[in-house]
JSON list of C-alpha atoms in Angstrom, two decimals:
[
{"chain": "A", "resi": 296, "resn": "UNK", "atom": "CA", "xyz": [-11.46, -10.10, 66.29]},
{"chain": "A", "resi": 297, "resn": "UNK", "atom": "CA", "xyz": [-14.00, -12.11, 64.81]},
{"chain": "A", "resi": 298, "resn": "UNK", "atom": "CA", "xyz": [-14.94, -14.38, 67.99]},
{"chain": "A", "resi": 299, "resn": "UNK", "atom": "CA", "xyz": [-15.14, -10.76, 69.66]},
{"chain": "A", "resi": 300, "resn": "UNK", "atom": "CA", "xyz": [-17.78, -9.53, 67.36]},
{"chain": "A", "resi": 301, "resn": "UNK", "atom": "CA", "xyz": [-19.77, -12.90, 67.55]},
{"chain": "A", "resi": 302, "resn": "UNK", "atom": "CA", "xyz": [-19.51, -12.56, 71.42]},
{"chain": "A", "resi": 303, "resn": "UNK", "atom": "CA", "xyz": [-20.41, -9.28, 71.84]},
{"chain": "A", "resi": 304, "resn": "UNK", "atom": "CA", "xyz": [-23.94, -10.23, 69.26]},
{"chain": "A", "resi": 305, "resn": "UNK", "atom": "CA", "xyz": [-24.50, -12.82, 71.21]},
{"chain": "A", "resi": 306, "resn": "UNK", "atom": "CA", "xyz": [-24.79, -11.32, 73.97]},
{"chain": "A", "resi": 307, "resn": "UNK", "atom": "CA", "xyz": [-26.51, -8.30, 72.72]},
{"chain": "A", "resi": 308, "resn": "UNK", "atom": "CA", "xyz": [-29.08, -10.82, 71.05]},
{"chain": "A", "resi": 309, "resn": "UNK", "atom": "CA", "xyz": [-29.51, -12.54, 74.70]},
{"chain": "A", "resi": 310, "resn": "UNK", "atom": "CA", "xyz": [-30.59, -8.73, 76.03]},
{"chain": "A", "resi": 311, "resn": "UNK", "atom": "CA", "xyz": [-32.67, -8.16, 73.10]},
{"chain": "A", "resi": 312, "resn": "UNK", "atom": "CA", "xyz": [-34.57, -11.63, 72.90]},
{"chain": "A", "resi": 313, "resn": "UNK", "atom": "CA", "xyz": [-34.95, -11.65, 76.79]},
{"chain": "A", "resi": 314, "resn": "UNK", "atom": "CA", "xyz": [-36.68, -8.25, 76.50]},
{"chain": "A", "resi": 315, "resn": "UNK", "atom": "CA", "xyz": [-39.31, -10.06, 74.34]},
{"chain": "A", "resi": 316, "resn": "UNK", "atom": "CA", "xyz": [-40.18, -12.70, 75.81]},
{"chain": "A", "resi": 317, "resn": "UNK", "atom": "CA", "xyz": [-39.72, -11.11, 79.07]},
{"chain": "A", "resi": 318, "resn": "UNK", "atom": "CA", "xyz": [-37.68, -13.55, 80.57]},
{"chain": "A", "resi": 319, "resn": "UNK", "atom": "CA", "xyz": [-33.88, -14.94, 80.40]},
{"chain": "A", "resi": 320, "resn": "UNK", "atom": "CA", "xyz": [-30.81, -12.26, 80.56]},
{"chain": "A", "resi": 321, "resn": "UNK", "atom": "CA", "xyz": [-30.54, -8.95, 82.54]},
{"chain": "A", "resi": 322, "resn": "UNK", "atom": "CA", "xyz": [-29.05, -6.49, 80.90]},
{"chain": "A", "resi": 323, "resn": "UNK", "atom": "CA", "xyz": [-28.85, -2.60, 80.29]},
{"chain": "A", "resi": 324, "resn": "UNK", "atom": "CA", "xyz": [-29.02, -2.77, 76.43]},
{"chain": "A", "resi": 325, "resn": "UNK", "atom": "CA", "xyz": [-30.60, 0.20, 74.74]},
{"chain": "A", "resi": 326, "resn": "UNK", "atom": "CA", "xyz": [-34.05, -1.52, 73.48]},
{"chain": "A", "resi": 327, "resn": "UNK", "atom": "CA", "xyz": [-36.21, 1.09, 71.25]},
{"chain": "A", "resi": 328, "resn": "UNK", "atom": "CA", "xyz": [-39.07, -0.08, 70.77]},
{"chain": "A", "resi": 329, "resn": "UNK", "atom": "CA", "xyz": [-41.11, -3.09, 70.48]},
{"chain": "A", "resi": 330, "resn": "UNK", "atom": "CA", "xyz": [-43.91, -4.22, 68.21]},
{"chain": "A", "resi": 331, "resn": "UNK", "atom": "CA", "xyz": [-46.20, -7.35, 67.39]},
{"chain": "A", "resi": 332, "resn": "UNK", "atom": "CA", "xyz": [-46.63, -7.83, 63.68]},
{"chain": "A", "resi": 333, "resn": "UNK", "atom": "CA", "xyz": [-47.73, -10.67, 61.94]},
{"chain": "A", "resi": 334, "resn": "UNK", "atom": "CA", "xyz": [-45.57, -13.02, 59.41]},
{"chain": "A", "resi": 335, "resn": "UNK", "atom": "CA", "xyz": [-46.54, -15.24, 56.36]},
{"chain": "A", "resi": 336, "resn": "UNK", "atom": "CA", "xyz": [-45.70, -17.26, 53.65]},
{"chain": "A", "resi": 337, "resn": "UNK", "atom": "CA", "xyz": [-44.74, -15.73, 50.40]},
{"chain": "A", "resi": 338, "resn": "UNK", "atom": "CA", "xyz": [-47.64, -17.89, 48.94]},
{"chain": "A", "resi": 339, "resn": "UNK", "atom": "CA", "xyz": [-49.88, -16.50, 51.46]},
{"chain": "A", "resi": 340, "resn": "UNK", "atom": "CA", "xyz": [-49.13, -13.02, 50.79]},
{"chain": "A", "resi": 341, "resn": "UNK", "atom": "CA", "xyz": [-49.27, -13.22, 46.99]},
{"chain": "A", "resi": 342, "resn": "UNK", "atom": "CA", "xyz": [-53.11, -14.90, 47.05]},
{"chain": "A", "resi": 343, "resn": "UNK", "atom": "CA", "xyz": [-53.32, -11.29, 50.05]},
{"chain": "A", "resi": 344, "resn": "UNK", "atom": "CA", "xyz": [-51.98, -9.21, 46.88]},
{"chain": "A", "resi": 345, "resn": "UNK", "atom": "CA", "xyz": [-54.02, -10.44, 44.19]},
{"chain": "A", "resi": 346, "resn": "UNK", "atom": "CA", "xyz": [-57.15, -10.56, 46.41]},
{"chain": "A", "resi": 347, "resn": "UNK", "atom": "CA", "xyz": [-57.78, -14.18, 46.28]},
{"chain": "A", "resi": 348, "resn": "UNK", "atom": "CA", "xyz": [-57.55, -13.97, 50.02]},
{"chain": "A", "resi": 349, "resn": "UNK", "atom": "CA", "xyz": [-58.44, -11.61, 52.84]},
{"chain": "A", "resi": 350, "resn": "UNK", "atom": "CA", "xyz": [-55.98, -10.96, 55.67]},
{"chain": "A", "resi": 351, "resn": "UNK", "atom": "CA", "xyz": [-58.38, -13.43, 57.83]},
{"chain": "A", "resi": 352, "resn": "UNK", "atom": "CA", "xyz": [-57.91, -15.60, 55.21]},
{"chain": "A", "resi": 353, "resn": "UNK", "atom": "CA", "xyz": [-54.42, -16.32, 55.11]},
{"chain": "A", "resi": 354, "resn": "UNK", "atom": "CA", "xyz": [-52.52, -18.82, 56.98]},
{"chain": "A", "resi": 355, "resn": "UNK", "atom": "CA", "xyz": [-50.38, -16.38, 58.94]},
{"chain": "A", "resi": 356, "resn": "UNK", "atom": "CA", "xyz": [-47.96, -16.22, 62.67]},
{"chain": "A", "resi": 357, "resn": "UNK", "atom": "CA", "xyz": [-47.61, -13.47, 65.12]},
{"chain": "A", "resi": 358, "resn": "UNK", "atom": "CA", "xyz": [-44.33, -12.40, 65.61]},
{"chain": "A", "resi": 359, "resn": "UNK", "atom": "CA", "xyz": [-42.08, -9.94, 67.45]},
{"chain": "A", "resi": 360, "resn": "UNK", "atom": "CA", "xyz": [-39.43, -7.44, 66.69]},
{"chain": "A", "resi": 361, "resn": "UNK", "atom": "CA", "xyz": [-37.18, -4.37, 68.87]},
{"chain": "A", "resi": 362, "resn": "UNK", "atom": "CA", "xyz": [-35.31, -2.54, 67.70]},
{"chain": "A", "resi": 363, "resn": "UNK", "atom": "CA", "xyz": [-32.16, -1.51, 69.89]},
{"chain": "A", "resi": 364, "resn": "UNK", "atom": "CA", "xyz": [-29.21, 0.63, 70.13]},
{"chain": "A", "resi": 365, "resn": "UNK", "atom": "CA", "xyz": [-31.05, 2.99, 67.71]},
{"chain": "A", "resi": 366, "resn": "UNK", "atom": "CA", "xyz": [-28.35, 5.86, 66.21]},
{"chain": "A", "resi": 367, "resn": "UNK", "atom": "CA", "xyz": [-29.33, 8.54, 63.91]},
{"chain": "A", "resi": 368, "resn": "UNK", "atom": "CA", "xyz": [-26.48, 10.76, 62.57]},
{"chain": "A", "resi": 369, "resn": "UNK", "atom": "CA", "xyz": [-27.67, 13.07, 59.72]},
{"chain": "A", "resi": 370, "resn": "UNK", "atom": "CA", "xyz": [-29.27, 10.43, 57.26]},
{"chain": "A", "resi": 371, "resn": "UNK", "atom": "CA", "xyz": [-27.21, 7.90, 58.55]},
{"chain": "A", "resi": 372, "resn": "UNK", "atom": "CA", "xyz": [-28.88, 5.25, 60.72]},
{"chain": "A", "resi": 373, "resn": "UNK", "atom": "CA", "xyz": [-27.38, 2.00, 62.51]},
{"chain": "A", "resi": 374, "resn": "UNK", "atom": "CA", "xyz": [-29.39, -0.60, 64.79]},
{"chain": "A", "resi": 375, "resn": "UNK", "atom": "CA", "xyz": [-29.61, -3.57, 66.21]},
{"chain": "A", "resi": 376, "resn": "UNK", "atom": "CA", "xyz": [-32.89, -5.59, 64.97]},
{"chain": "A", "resi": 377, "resn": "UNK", "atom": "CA", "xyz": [-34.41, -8.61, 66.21]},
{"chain": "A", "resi": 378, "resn": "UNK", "atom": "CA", "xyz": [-37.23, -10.60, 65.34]},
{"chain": "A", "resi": 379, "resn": "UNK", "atom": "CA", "xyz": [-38.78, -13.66, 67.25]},
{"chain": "A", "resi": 380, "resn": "UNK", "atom": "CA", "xyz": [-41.18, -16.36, 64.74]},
{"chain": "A", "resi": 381, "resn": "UNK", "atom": "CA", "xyz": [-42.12, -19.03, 67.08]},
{"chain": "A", "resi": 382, "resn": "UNK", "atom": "CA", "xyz": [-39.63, -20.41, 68.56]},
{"chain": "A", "resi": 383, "resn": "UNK", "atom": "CA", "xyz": [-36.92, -19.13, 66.13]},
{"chain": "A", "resi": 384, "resn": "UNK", "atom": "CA", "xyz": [-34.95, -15.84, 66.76]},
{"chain": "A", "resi": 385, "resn": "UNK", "atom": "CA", "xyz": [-33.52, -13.67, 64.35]},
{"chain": "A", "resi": 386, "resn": "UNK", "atom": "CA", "xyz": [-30.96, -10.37, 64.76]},
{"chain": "A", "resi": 387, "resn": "UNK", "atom": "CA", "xyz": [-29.54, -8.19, 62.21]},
{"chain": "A", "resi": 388, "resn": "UNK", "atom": "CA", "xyz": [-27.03, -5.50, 63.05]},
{"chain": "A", "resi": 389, "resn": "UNK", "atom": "CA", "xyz": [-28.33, -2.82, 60.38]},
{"chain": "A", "resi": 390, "resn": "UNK", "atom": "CA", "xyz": [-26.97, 0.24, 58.54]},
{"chain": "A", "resi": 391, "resn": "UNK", "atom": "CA", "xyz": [-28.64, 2.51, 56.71]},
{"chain": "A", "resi": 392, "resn": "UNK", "atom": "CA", "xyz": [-29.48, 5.58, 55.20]},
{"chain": "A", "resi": 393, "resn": "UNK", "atom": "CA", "xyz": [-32.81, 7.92, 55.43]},
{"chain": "A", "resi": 394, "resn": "UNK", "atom": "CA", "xyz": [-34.48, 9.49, 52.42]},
{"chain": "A", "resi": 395, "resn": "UNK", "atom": "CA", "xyz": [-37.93, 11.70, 51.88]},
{"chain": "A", "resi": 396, "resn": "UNK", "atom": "CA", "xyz": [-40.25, 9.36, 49.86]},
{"chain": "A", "resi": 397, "resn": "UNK", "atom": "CA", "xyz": [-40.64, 11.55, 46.50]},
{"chain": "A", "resi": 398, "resn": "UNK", "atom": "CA", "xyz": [-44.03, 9.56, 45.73]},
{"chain": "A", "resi": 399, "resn": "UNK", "atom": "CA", "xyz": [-45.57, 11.25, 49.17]},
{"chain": "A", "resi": 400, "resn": "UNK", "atom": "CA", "xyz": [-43.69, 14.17, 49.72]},
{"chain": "A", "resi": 401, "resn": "UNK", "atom": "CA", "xyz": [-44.47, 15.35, 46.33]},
{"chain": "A", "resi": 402, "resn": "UNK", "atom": "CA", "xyz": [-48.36, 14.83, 47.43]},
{"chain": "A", "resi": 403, "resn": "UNK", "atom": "CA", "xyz": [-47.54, 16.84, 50.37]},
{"chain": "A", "resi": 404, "resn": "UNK", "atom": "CA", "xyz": [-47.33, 14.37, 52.69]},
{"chain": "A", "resi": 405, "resn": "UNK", "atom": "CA", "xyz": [-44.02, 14.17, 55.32]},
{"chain": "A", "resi": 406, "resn": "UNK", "atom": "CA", "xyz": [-43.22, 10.10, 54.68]},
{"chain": "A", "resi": 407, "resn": "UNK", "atom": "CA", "xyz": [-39.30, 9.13, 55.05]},
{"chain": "A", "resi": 408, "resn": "UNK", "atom": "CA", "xyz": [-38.17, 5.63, 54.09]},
{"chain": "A", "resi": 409, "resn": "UNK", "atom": "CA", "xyz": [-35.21, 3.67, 54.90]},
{"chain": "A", "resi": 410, "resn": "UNK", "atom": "CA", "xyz": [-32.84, 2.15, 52.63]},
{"chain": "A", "resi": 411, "resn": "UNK", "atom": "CA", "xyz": [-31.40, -0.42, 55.31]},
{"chain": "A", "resi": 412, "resn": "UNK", "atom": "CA", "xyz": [-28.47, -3.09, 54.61]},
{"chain": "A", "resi": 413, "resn": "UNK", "atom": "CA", "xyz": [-27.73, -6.31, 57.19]},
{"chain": "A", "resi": 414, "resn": "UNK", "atom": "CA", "xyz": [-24.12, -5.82, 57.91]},
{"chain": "A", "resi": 415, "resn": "UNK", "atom": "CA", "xyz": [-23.77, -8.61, 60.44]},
{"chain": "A", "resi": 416, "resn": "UNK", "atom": "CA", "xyz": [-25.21, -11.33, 57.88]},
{"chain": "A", "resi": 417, "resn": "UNK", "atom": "CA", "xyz": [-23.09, -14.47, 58.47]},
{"chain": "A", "resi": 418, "resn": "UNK", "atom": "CA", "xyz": [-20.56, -13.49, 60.95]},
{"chain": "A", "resi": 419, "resn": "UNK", "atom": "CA", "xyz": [-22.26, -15.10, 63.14]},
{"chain": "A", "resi": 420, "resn": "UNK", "atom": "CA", "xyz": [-24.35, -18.15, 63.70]},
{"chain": "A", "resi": 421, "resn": "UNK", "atom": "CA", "xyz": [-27.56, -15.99, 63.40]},
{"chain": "A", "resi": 422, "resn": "UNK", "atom": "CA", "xyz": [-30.23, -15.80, 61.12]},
{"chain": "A", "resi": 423, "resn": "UNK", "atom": "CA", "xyz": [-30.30, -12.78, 59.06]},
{"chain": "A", "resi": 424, "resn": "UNK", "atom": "CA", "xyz": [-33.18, -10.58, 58.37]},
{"chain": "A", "resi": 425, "resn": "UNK", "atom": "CA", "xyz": [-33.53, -8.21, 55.49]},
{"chain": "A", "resi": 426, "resn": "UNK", "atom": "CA", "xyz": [-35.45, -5.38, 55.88]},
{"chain": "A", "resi": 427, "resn": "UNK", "atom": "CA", "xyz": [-38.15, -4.78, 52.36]},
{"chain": "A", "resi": 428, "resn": "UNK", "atom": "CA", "xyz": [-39.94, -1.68, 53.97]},
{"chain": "A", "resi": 429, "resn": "UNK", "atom": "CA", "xyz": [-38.58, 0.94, 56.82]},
{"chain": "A", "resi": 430, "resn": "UNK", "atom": "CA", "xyz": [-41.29, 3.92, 56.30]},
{"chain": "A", "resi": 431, "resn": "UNK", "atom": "CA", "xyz": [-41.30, 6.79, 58.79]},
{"chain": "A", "resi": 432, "resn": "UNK", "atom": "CA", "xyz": [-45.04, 8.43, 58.02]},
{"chain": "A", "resi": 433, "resn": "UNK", "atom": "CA", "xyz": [-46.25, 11.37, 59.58]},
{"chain": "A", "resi": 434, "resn": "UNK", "atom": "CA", "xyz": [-49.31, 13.54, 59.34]},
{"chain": "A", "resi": 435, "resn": "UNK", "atom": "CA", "xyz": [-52.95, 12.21, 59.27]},
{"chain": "A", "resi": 436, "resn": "UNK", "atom": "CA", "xyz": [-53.26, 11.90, 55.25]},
{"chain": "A", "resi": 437, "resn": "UNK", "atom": "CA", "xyz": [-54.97, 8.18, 54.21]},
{"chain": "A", "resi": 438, "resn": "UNK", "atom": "CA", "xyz": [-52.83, 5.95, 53.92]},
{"chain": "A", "resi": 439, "resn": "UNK", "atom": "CA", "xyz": [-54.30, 2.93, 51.68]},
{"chain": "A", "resi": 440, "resn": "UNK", "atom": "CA", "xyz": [-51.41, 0.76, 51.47]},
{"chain": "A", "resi": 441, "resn": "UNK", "atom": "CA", "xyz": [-51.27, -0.16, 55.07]},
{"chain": "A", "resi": 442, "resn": "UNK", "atom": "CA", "xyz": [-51.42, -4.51, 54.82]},
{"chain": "A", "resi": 443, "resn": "UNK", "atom": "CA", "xyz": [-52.05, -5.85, 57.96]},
{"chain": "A", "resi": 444, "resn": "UNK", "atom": "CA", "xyz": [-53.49, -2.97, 60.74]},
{"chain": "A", "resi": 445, "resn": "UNK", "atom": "CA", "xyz": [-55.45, -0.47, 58.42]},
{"chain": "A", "resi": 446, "resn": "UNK", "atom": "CA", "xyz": [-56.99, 1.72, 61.40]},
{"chain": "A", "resi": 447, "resn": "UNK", "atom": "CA", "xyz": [-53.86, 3.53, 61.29]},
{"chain": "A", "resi": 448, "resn": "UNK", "atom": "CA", "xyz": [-54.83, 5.40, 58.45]},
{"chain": "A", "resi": 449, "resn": "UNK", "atom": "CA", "xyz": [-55.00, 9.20, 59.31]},
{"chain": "A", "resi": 450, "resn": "UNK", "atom": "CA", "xyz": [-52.68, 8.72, 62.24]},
{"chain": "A", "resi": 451, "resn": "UNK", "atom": "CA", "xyz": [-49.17, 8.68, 62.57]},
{"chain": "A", "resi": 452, "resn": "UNK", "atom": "CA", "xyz": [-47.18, 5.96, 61.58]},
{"chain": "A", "resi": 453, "resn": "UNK", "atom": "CA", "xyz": [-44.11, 3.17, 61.20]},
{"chain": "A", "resi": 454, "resn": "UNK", "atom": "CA", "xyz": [-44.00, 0.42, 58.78]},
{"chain": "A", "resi": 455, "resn": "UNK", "atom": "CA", "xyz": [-41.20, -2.21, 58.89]},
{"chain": "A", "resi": 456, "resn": "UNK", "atom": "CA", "xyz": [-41.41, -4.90, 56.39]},
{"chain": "A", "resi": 457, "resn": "UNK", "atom": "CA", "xyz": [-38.81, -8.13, 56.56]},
{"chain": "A", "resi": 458, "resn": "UNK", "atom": "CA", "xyz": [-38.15, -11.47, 55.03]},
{"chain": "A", "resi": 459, "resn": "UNK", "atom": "CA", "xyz": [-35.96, -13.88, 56.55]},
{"chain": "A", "resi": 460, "resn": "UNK", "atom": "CA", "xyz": [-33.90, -16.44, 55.22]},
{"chain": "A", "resi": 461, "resn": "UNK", "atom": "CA", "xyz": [-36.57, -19.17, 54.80]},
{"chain": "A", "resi": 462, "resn": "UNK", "atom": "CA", "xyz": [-38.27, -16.64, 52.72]},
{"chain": "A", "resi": 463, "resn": "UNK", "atom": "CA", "xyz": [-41.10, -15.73, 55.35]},
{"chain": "A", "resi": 464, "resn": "UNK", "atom": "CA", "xyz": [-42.53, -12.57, 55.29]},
{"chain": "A", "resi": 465, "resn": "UNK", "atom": "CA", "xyz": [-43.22, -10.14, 58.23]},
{"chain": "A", "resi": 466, "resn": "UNK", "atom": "CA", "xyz": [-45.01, -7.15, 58.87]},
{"chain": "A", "resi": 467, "resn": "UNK", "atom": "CA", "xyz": [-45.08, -4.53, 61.39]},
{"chain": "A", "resi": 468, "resn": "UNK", "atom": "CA", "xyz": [-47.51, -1.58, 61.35]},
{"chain": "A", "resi": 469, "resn": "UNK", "atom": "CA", "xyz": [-47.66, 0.52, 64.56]},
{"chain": "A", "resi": 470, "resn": "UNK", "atom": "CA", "xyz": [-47.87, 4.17, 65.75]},
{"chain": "A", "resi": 471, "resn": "UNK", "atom": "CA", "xyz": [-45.57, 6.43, 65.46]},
{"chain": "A", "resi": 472, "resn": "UNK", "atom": "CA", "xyz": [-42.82, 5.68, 68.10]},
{"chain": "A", "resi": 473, "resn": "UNK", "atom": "CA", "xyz": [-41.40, 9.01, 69.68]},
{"chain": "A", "resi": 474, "resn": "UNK", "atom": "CA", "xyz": [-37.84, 7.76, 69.03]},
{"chain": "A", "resi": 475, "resn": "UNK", "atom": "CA", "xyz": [-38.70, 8.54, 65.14]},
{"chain": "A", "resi": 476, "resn": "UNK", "atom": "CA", "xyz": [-40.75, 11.48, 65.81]},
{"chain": "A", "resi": 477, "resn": "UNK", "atom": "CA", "xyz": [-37.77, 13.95, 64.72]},
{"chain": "A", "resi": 478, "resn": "UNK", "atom": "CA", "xyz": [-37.18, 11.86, 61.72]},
{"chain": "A", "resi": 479, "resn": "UNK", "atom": "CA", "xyz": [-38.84, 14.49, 59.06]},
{"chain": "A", "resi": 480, "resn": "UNK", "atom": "CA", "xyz": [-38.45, 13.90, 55.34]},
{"chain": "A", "resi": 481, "resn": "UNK", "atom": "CA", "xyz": [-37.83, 17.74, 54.65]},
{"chain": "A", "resi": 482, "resn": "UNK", "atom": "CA", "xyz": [-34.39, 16.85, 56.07]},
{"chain": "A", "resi": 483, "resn": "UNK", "atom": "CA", "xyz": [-33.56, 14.15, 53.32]},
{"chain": "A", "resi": 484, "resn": "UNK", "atom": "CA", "xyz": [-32.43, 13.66, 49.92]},
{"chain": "A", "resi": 485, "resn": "UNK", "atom": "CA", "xyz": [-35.79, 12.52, 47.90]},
{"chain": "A", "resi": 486, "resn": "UNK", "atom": "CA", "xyz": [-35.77, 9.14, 46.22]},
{"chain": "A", "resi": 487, "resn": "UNK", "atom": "CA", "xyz": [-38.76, 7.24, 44.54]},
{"chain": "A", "resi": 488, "resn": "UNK", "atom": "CA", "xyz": [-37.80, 3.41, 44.92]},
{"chain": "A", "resi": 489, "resn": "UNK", "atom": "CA", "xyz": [-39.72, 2.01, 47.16]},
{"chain": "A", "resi": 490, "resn": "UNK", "atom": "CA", "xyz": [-43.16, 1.97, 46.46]},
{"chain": "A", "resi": 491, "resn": "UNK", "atom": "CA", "xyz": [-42.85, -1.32, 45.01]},
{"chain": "A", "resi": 492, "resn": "UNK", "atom": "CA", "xyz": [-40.98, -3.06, 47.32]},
{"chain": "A", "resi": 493, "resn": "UNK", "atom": "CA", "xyz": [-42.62, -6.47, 46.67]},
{"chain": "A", "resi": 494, "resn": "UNK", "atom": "CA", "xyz": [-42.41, -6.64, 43.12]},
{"chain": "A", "resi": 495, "resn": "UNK", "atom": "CA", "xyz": [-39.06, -8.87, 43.50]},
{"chain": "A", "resi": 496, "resn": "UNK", "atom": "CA", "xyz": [-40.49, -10.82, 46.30]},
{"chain": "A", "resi": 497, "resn": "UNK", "atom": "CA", "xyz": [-43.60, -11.83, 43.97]},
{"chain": "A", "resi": 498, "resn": "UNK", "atom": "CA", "xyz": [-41.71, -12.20, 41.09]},
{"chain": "A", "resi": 499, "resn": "UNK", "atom": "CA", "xyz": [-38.73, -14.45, 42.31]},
{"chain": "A", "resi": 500, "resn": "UNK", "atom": "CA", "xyz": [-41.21, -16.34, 44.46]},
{"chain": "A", "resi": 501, "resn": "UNK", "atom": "CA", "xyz": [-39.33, -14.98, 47.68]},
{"chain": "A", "resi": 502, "resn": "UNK", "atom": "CA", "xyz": [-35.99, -16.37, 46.79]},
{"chain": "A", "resi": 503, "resn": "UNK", "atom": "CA", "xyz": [-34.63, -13.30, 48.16]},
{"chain": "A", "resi": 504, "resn": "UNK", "atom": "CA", "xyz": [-30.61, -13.05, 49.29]},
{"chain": "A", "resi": 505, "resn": "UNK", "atom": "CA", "xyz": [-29.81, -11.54, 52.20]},
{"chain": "A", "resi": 506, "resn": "UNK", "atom": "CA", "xyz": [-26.90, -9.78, 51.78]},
{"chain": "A", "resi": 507, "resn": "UNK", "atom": "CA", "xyz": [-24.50, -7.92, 54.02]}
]
């Protein structure tokens, strides 16, 4: 059972990685969406935090992600994500849950986040990602916590936030993609834990377990 699940990643993760880099495997796997984001020490981002550095200031990486095989039942989510630094790939197979941010809708605003869990972690030989930050925002309110492309402010809008298992950080900030256009937060139970996603990550220096 076991060398069935690590085949059947594998090859999803061959479809997935080939998509982004747009060579490699042919395949019919369901990709998403894709998005350029860029990564960074957690060293680098605290010195971002506290202001001792600009964005142009830090040493950072671009990097990739898709998401694929996308399922939304209710508030119940599953995906496949995937994450290229460099010359290193990553994949998670995910499963989560949605929720209305309580912070935003409270302010009127329609923002759902993602409480998202790596259930593949080491059952396979692939490097796991954890996911700090899934946030569904819609409407055209400011949005002034927006780290690495700040013109989305006012627009419509998906955060995804990562750290991988040599605690680097990654950041993806992009338009609205239609697949999460139905995702409203009207829908969802309200929580109010995750404004402050990076508290542990500062605080623990990144020494952050991914778990599945």
């Amino acid at each position: 059972m076991k060398k069935n699940i690590i085949r059947t990643v594998a090859l999803l993760l061959c479809v997935v990685l080939a998509s982004l880099s747009l060579a490699g495997c042919s395949t019919r796997a369901d990709i998403n969406m894709k998005a350029t984001g860029v990564c960074m020490t957690v060293e680098e981002f605290r010195a971002l935090h506290e202001g001792e550095k600009t964005l142009e200031e830090c040493q950072t990486q671009e990097c990739q992600m898709a998401i694929s095989n996308l399922k939304i039942n209710s508030d119940n989510v599953t995906m496949y994500l995937t994450q290229v630094r460099g010359k290193l790939y990553q994949m998670s197979s995910i499963m989560g849950r949605f929720f209305a941010d309580e912070t935003r809708t409270k302010a009127g605003q329609d923002v759902v986040v993602g409480w998202m869990l790596d259930s593949l972690n080491e059952s396979a030989n692939i490097n796991s990602i954890g996911v700090l930050l899934f946030q569904i925002c819609h409407g055209n309110e400011p949005d002034d916590t927006l780290l690495v492309n700040k013109e989305l402010s006012g627009q419509p809008h998906l955060k995804v936030y990562t750290v991988d298992e040599d605690n680097v950080l990654y950041f993806y900030e992009v338009p609205l993609p239609d697949i999460f256009a139905g995702v409203h937060s009207a829908d969802y139970e309200a929580v109010n834990a995750f404004d402050k996603w990076y508290e542990d990550i500062l605080k623990t220096g990144g020494n952050v377990e991914v778990e599945g």
